[in-house]
N, CA and C of each residue as an Amber inpcrd file, in Angstrom:
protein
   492
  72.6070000 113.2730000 117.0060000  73.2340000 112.6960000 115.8390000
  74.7260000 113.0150000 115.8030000  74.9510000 114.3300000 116.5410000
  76.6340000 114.6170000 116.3370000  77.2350000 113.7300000 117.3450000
  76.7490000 113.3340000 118.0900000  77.0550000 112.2560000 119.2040000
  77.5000000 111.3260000 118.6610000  76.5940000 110.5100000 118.0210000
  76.7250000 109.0360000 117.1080000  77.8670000 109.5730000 116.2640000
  77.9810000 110.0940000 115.2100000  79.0930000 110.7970000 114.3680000
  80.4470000 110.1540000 114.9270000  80.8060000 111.1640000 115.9860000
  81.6580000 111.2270000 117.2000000  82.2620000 110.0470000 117.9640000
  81.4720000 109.4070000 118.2770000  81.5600000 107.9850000 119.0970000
  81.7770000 107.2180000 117.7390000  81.2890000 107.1630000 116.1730000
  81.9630000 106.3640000 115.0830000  83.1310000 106.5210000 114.9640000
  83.1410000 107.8390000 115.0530000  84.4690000 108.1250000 114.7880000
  86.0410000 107.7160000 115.5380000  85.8210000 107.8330000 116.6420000
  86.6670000 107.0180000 117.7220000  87.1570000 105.7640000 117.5740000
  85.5180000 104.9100000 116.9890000  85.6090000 103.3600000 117.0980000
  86.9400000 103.5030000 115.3980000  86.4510000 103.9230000 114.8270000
  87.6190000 103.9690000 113.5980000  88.8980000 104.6780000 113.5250000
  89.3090000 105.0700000 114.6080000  90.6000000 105.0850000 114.3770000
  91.5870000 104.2590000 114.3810000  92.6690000 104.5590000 113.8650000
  93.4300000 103.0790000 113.5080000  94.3150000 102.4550000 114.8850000
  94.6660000 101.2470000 114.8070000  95.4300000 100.9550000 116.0730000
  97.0390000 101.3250000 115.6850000  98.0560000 101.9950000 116.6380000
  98.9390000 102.1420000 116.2780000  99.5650000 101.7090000 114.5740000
 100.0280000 102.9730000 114.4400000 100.3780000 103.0760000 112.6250000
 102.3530000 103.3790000 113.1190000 102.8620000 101.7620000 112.4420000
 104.2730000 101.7600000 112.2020000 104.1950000 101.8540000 111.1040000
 105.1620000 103.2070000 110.0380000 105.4360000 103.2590000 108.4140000
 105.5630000 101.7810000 107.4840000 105.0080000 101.6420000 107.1220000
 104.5950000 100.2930000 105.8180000 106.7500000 100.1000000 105.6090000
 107.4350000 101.8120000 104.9670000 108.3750000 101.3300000 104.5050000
 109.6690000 101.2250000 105.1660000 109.1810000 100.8430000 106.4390000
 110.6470000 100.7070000 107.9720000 110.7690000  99.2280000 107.9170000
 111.7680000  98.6820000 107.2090000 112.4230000  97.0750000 107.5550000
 112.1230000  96.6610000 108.6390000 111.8340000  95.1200000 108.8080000
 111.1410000  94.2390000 109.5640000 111.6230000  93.7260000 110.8080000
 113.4850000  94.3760000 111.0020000 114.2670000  94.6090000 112.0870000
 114.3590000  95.7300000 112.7650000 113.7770000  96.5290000 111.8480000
 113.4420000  98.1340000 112.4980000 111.9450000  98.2640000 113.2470000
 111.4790000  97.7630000 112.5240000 109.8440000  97.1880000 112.9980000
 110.1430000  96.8240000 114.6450000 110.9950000  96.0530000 114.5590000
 111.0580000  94.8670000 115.5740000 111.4550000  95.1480000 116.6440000
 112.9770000  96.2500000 116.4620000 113.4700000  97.0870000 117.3550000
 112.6530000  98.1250000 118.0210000 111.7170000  98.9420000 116.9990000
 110.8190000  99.6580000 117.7780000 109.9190000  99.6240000 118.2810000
 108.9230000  98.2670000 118.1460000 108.4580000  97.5550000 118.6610000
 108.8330000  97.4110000 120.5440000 109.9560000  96.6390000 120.0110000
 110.8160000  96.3040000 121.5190000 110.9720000  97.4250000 122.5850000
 111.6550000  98.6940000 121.5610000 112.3270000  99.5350000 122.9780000
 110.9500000 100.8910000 123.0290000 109.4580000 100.4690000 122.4170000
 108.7360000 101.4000000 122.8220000 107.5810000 100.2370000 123.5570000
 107.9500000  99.3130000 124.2580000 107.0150000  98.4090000 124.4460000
 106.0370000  99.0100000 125.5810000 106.2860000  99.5930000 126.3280000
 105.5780000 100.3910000 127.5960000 104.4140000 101.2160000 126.8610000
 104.8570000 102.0520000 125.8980000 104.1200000 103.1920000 125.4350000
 103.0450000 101.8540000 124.7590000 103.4300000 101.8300000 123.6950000
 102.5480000 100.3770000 123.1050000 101.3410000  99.5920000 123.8640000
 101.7860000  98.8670000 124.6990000 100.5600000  98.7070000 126.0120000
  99.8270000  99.5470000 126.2790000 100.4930000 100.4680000 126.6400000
  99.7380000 101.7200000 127.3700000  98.8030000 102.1560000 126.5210000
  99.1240000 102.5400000 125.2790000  98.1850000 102.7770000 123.9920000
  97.0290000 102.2630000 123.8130000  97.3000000 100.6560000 123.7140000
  96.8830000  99.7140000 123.6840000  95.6120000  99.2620000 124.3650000
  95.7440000  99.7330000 125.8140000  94.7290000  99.4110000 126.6910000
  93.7970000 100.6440000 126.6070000  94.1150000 102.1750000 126.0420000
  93.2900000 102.8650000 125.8960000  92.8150000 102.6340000 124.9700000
  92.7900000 102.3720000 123.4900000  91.9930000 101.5380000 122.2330000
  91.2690000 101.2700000 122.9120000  91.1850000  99.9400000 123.9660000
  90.7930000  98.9700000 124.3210000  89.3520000  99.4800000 125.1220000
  89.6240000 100.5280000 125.6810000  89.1190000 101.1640000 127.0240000
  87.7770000 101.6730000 125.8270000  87.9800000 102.8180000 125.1950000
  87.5750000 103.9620000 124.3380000  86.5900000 102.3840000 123.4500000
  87.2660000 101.2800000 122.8330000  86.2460000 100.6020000 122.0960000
  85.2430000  99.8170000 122.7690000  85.6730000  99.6270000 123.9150000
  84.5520000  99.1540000 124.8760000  83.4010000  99.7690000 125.3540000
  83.6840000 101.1930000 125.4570000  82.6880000 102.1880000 125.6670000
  81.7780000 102.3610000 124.3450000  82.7150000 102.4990000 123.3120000
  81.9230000 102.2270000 121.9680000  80.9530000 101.5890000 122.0920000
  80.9840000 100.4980000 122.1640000  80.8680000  99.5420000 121.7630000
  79.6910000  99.2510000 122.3350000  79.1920000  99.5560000 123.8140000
  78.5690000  99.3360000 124.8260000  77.2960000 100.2290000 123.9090000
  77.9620000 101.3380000 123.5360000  77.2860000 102.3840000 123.4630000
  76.0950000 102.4300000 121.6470000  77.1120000 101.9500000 121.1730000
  76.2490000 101.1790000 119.7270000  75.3540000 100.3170000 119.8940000
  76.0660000  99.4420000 120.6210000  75.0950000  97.9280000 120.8090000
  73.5300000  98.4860000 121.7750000  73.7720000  99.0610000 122.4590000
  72.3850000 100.0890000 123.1080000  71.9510000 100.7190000 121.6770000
  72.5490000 101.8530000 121.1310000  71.9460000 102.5720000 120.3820000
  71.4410000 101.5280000 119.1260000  71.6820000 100.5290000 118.3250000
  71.1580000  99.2540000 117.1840000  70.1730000  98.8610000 118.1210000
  70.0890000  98.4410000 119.3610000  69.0050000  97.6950000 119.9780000
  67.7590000  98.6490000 119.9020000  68.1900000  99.7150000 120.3190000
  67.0470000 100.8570000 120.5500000  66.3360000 100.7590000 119.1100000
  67.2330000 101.1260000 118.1150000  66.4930000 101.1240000 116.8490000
  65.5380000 100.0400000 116.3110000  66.2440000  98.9230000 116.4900000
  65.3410000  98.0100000 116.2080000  64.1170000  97.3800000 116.9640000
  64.5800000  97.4920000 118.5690000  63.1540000  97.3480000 118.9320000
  62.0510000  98.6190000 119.4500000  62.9220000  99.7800000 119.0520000
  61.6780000 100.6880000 119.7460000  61.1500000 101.5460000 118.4280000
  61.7410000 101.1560000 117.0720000  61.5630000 101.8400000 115.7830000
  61.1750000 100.6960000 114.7770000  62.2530000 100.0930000 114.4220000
  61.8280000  98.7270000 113.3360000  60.6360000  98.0900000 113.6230000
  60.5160000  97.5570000 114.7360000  59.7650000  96.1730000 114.9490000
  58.8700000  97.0340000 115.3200000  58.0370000  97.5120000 116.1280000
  57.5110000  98.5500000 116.3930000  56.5150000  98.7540000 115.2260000
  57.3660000  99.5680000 114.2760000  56.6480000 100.1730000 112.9740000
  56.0890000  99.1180000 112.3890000  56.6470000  98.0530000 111.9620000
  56.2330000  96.5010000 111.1210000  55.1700000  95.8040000 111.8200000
  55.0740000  95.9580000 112.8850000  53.9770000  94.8910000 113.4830000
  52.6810000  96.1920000 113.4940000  52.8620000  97.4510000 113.5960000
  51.4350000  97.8140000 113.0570000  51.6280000  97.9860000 112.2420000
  51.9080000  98.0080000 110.9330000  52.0630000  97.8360000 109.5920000
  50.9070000  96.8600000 109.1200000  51.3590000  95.7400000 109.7720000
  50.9360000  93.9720000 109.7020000  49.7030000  94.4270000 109.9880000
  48.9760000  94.9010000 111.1950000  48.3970000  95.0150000 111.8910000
  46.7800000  96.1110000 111.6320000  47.4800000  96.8360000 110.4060000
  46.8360000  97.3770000 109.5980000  46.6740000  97.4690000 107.9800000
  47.2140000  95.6040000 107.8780000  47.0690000  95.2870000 106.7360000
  47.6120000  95.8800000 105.7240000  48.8440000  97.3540000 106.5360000
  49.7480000  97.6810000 105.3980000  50.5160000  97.1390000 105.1510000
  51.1270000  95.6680000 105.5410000  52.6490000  95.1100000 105.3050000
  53.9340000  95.9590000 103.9190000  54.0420000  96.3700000 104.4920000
  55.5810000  96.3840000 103.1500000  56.5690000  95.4890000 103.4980000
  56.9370000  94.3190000 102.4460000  58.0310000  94.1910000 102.0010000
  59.2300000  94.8260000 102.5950000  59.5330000  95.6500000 101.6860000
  60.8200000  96.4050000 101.6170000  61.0300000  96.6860000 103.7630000
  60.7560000  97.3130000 104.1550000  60.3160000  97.4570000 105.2790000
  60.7330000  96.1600000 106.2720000  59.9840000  94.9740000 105.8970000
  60.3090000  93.8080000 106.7690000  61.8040000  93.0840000 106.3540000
  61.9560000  93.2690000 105.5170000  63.4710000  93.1810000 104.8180000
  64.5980000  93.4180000 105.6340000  64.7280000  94.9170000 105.3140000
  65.3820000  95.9450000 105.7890000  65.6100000  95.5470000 107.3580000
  64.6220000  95.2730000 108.4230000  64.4880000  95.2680000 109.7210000
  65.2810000  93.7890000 109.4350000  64.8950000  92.7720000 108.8300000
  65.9800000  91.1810000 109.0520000  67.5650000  91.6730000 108.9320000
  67.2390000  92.8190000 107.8290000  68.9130000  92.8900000 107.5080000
  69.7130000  93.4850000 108.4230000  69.1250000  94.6100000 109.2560000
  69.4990000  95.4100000 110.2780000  69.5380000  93.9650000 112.0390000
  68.8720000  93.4760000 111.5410000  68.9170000  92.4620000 112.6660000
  69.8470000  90.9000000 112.7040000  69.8340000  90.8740000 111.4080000
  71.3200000  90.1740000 110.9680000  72.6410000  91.0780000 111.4400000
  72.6190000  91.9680000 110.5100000  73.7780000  93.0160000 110.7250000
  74.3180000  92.8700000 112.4840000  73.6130000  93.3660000 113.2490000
  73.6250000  93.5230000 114.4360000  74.5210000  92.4410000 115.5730000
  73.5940000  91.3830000 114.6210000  74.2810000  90.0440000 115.1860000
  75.8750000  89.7480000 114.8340000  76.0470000  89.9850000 113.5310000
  77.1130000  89.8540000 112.9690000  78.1480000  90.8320000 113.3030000
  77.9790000  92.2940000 113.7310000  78.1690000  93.2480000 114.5180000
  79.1100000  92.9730000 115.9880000  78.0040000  91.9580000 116.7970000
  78.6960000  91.8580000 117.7490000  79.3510000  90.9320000 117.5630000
  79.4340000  89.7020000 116.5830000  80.2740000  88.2850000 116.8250000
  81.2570000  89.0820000 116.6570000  81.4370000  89.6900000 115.1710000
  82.7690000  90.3140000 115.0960000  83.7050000  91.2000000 116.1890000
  82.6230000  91.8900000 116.9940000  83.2360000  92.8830000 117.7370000
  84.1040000  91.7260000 119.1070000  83.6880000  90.4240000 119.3240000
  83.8470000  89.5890000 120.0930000  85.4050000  89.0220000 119.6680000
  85.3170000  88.7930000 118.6430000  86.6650000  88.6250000 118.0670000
  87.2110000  89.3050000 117.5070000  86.8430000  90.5820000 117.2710000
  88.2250000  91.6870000 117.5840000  88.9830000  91.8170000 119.2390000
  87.5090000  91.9800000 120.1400000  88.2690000  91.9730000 121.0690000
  89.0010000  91.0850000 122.0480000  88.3610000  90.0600000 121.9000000
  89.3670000  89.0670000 122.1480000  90.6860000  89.1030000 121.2470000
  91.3670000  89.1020000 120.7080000  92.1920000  89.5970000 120.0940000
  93.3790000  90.9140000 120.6230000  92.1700000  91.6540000 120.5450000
  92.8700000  92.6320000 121.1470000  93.3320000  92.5640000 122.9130000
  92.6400000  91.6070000 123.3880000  93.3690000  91.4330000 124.7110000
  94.2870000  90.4780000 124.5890000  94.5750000  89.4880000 123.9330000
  95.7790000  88.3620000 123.5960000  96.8230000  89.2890000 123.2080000
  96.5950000  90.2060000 122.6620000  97.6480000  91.0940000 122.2760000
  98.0880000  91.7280000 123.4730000  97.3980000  92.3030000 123.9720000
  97.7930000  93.3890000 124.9530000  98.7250000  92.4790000 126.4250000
  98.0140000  91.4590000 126.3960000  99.1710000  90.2940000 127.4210000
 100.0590000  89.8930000 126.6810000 100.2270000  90.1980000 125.7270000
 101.7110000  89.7270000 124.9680000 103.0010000  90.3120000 125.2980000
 104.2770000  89.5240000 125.5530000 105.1780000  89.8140000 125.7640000
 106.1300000  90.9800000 124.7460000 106.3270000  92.4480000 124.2830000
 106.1960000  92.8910000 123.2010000 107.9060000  92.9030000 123.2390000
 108.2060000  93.2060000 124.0410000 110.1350000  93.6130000 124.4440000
 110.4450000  92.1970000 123.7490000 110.1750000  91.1430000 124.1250000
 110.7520000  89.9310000 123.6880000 110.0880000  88.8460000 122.7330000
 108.8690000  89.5210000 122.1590000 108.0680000  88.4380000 121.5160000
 107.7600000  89.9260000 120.1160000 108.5080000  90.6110000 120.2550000
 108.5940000  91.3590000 119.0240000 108.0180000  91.2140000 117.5660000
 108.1730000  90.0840000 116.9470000 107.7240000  89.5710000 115.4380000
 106.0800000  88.9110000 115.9630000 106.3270000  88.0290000 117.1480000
 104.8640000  87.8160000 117.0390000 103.7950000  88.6350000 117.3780000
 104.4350000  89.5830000 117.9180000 103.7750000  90.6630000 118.7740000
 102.5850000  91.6570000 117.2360000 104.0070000  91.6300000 116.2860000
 103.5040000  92.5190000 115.1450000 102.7610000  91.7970000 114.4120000
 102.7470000  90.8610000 114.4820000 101.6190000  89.8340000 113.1820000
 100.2700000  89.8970000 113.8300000 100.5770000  89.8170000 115.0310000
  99.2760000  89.3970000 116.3080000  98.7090000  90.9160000 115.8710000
  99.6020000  92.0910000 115.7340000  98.9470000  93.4110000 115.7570000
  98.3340000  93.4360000 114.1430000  98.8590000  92.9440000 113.2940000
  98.4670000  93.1640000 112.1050000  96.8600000  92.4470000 111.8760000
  96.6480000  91.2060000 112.8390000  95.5980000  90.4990000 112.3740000
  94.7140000  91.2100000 113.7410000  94.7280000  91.7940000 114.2510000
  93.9030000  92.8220000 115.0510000  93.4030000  93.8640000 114.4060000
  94.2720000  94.8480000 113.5480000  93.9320000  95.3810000 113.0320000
  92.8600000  95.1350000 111.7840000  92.9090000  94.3510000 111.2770000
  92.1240000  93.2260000 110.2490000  90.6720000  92.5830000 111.0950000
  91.1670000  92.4390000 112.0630000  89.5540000  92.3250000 112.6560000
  88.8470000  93.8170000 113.1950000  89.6060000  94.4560000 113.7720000
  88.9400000  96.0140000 113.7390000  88.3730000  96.1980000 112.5030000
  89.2320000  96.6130000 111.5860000  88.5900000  96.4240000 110.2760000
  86.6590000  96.4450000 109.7240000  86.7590000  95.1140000 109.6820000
  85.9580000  94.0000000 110.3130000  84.7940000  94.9660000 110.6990000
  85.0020000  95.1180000 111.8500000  84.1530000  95.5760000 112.6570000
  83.8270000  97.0960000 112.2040000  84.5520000  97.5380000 111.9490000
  84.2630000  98.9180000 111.3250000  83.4680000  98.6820000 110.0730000
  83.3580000  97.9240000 109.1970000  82.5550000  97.8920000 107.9760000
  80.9950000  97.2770000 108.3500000  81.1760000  96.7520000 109.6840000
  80.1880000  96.3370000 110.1880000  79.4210000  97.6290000 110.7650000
  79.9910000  98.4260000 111.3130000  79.2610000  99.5480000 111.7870000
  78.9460000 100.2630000 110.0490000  79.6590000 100.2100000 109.3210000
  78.8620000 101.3100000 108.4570000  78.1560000 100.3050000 107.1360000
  78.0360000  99.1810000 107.5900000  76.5660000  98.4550000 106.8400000
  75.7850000  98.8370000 107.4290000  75.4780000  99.2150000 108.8740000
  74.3460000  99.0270000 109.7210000  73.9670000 100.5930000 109.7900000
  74.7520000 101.4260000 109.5300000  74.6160000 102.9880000 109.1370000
  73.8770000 103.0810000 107.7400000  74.1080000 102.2370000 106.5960000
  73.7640000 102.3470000 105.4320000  72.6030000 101.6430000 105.3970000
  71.4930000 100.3930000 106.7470000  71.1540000 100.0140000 106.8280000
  69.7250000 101.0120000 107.2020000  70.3250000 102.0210000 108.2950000
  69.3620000 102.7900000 109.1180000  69.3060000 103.8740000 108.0610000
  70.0750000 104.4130000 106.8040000  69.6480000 105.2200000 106.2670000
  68.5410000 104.7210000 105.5170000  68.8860000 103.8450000 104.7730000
  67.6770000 102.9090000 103.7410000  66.3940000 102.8250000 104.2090000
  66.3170000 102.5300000 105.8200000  65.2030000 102.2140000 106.5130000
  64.6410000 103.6230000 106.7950000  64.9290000 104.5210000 106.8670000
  64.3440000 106.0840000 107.1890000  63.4500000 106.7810000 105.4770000
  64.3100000 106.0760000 104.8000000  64.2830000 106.5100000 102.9460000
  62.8270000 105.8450000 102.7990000  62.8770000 104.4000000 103.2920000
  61.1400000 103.4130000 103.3500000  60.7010000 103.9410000 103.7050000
  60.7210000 104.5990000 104.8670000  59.9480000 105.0450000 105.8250000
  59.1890000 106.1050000 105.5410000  59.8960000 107.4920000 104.9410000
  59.4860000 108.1300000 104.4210000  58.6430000 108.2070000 103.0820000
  58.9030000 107.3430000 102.2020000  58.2240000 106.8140000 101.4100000
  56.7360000 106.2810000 101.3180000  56.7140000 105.3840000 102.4060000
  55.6820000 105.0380000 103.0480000  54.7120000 106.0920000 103.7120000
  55.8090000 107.0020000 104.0250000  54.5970000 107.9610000 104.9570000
  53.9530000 109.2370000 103.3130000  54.6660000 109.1370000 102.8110000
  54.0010000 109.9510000 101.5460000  53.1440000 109.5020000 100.5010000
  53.0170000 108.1670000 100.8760000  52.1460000 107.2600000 100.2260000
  50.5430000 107.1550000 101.2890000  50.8790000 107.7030000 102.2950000
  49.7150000 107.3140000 103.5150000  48.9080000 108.4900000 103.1790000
C-alpha cells in the first residue's frame, strides 16, 4: 500500500511551476533562455508518468478483475446479489475507462509540447503548458475518484461480510 501511496504521489506532482505574479514578457524570456532545462524536465514528467501510469492501469485492472468481478459473480451465484456492490464495480469500471481516455490526452499533449519549439515559440509554448497542466489535472482527479471508488468498495465489502 506504501507503494501505491508513492507512485500517486509522483503522478501528482505539478509540471513545472513559473510564479502566477512574473509579467507575461518575463514569463516569456524565461521560458526562452531556460529552454534546454525545460525539455529536459519535461521528458522526465513524461518518463516517471508513463511508468505511472503503466503501473495503475495494471494495478485498476487487477482490482477489478481479480477482486470486483470475481466477488459479484459468486455473489449472483449464490443468490446473494447486492446492489450496492454491482454498482460500485460499473463505477470503478467506468472510472477506469475514463482514466485512461484522459490519461491519452494528457499525454498526447504532453508530447506536442515537448516537440515544441520553446526558445522561439515562447507564448505558445506557455499556453500549450498551461492546457497540459489542466489535463494532468484531469487525470489526477481521475486517479482519486477511483481511490474513493476502491475505498467504498472495501466499506461494501466489509459490510457484507458482517452480515454473512
Amino acid at each position: 500500500m506504501k507503494r501505491i501511496l508513492v507512485v500517486m504521489a509522483v503522478f501528482m506532482v505539478g509540471l513545472l511551476i513559473l510564479p502566477v505574479s512574473v509579467r507575461a514578457d518575463e514569463k516569456q524570456a524565461a521560458i526562452s533562455d531556460n529552454c534546454g532545462t525545460i525539455k529536459e524536465n519535461l521528458k522526465k514528467v513524461q518518463k516517471q508518468d508513463a511508468r505511472t501510469r503503466v503501473y495503475l492501469g495494471g494495478y485498476y485492472e487487477k482490482i477489478l478483475s481479480k477482486f470486483m468481478i470475481p466477488l459479484n459473480v459468486r455473489l449472483v451465484e449464490n443468490n446473494l446479489a447486492n446492489a450496492k456492490l454491482t454498482e460500485n464495480q460499473n463505477n470503478f469500471a467506468d472510472a477506469k475507462i475514463l482514466f485512461m481516455n484522459d490519461y491519452v490526452d494528457y499525454q498526447q499533449g504532453l508530447e506536442e509540447l515537448v516537440m515544441m519549439d520553446c526558445k522561439n515559440e515562447s507564448e505558445s509554448f506557455y499556453k500549450k503548458l498551461m492546457k497540459v497542466r489542466e489535463e494532468r489535472e484531469v487525470v489526477n482527479r481521475d486517479v482519486a475518484t477511483m481511490r474513493k471508488i476502491i475505498s467504498e468498495h472495501m466499506k461494501l465489502v466489509k459490510e457484507l461480510k458482517g452480515k454473512l
